[in-house]
Amino acid sequence: FLVMRALGEVMLSNLEYRSFADVAHDLIGPWAGYMTGWTYYFCWLVTAVAEVVVITGYVRFWWPPLPLWIPPVVAVVVL
């Protein structure tokens, strides 16, 4: 909680900041901004893949005769 509150205050201290990558770029350096930006999108990608795997597992548990390729395709379309 305290870290997120501090980051929020830093974001509001300069209204030109649009993301935490901008804050890291300005306060730590360009490499930190680059890594923060790419890490954010990488975490979303990993989360989406994990969600598809879990949804597929649940569907396979409840409907075993369903072909294996249908649950992930439906999950990707819905997500």
Tab-separated table of C-alpha atoms in Angstrom:
chain	number	residue	atom	x	y	z
A	1	PHE	CA	0.000	0.000	0.000
A	2	LEU	CA	2.710	2.466	0.964
A	3	VAL	CA	4.756	1.870	-2.178
A	4	MET	CA	1.746	2.385	-4.442
A	5	ARG	CA	0.768	5.527	-2.554
A	6	ALA	CA	4.294	6.909	-2.916
A	7	LEU	CA	4.275	6.115	-6.644
A	8	GLY	CA	0.936	7.886	-6.971
A	9	GLU	CA	2.339	10.980	-5.278
A	10	VAL	CA	5.363	10.951	-7.565
A	11	MET	CA	3.054	10.653	-10.581
A	12	LEU	CA	1.028	13.653	-9.395
A	13	SER	CA	4.118	15.746	-8.659
A	14	ASN	CA	4.785	16.073	-12.395
A	15	LEU	CA	1.726	15.999	-14.632
A	16	GLU	CA	3.848	15.185	-17.687
A	17	TYR	CA	4.333	11.637	-16.387
A	18	ARG	CA	1.999	9.280	-18.238
A	19	SER	CA	3.165	5.946	-16.805
A	20	PHE	CA	5.529	4.466	-14.254
A	21	ALA	CA	7.992	3.951	-17.103
A	22	ASP	CA	8.153	7.747	-17.478
A	23	VAL	CA	8.882	8.104	-13.760
A	24	ALA	CA	11.625	5.465	-13.895
A	25	HIS	CA	13.102	7.057	-17.024
A	26	ASP	CA	13.216	10.490	-15.397
A	27	LEU	CA	14.393	9.522	-11.911
A	28	ILE	CA	16.609	6.473	-12.511
A	29	GLY	CA	17.596	6.556	-16.164
A	30	PRO	CA	16.566	5.560	-19.674
A	31	TRP	CA	17.389	1.899	-19.111
A	32	ALA	CA	15.016	1.764	-16.122
A	33	GLY	CA	12.199	3.342	-18.108
A	34	TYR	CA	12.742	0.879	-20.936
A	35	MET	CA	12.790	-2.131	-18.606
A	36	THR	CA	9.755	-0.933	-16.646
A	37	GLY	CA	7.733	-0.456	-19.809
A	38	TRP	CA	8.607	-3.845	-21.274
A	39	THR	CA	8.177	-5.642	-17.945
A	40	TYR	CA	4.636	-4.263	-17.676
A	41	TYR	CA	3.601	-5.735	-21.038
A	42	PHE	CA	5.482	-8.981	-20.394
A	43	CYS	CA	3.575	-9.460	-17.117
A	44	TRP	CA	0.250	-8.964	-18.935
A	45	LEU	CA	1.293	-11.510	-21.549
A	46	VAL	CA	2.231	-14.095	-18.903
A	47	THR	CA	-1.038	-13.446	-17.046
A	48	ALA	CA	-3.096	-13.914	-20.212
A	49	VAL	CA	-1.373	-17.208	-21.024
A	50	ALA	CA	-1.911	-18.437	-17.453
A	51	GLU	CA	-5.604	-17.524	-17.666
A	52	VAL	CA	-6.012	-19.477	-20.911
A	53	VAL	CA	-4.287	-22.520	-19.388
A	54	VAL	CA	-6.505	-22.453	-16.286
A	55	ILE	CA	-9.706	-21.923	-18.273
A	56	THR	CA	-8.751	-24.838	-20.512
A	57	GLY	CA	-8.151	-27.026	-17.446
A	58	TYR	CA	-11.557	-26.212	-15.977
A	59	VAL	CA	-13.343	-26.875	-19.250
A	60	ARG	CA	-11.469	-30.167	-19.713
A	61	PHE	CA	-12.532	-31.212	-16.193
A	62	TRP	CA	-16.234	-30.525	-16.780
A	63	TRP	CA	-16.467	-31.558	-20.450
A	64	PRO	CA	-13.805	-34.227	-21.152
A	65	PRO	CA	-15.142	-35.302	-24.572
A	66	LEU	CA	-14.737	-31.756	-25.936
A	67	PRO	CA	-11.836	-31.502	-28.436
A	68	LEU	CA	-8.666	-30.111	-26.880
A	69	TRP	CA	-8.348	-27.106	-29.207
A	70	ILE	CA	-11.817	-25.596	-28.566
A	71	PRO	CA	-11.405	-24.254	-24.969
A	72	PRO	CA	-8.226	-22.226	-25.635
A	73	VAL	CA	-9.641	-20.735	-28.835
A	74	VAL	CA	-12.854	-19.689	-27.084
A	75	ALA	CA	-10.878	-18.310	-24.106
A	76	VAL	CA	-8.639	-16.219	-26.373
A	77	VAL	CA	-11.648	-14.854	-28.260
A	78	VAL	CA	-13.458	-13.977	-25.019
A	79	LEU	CA	-10.400	-12.440	-23.350
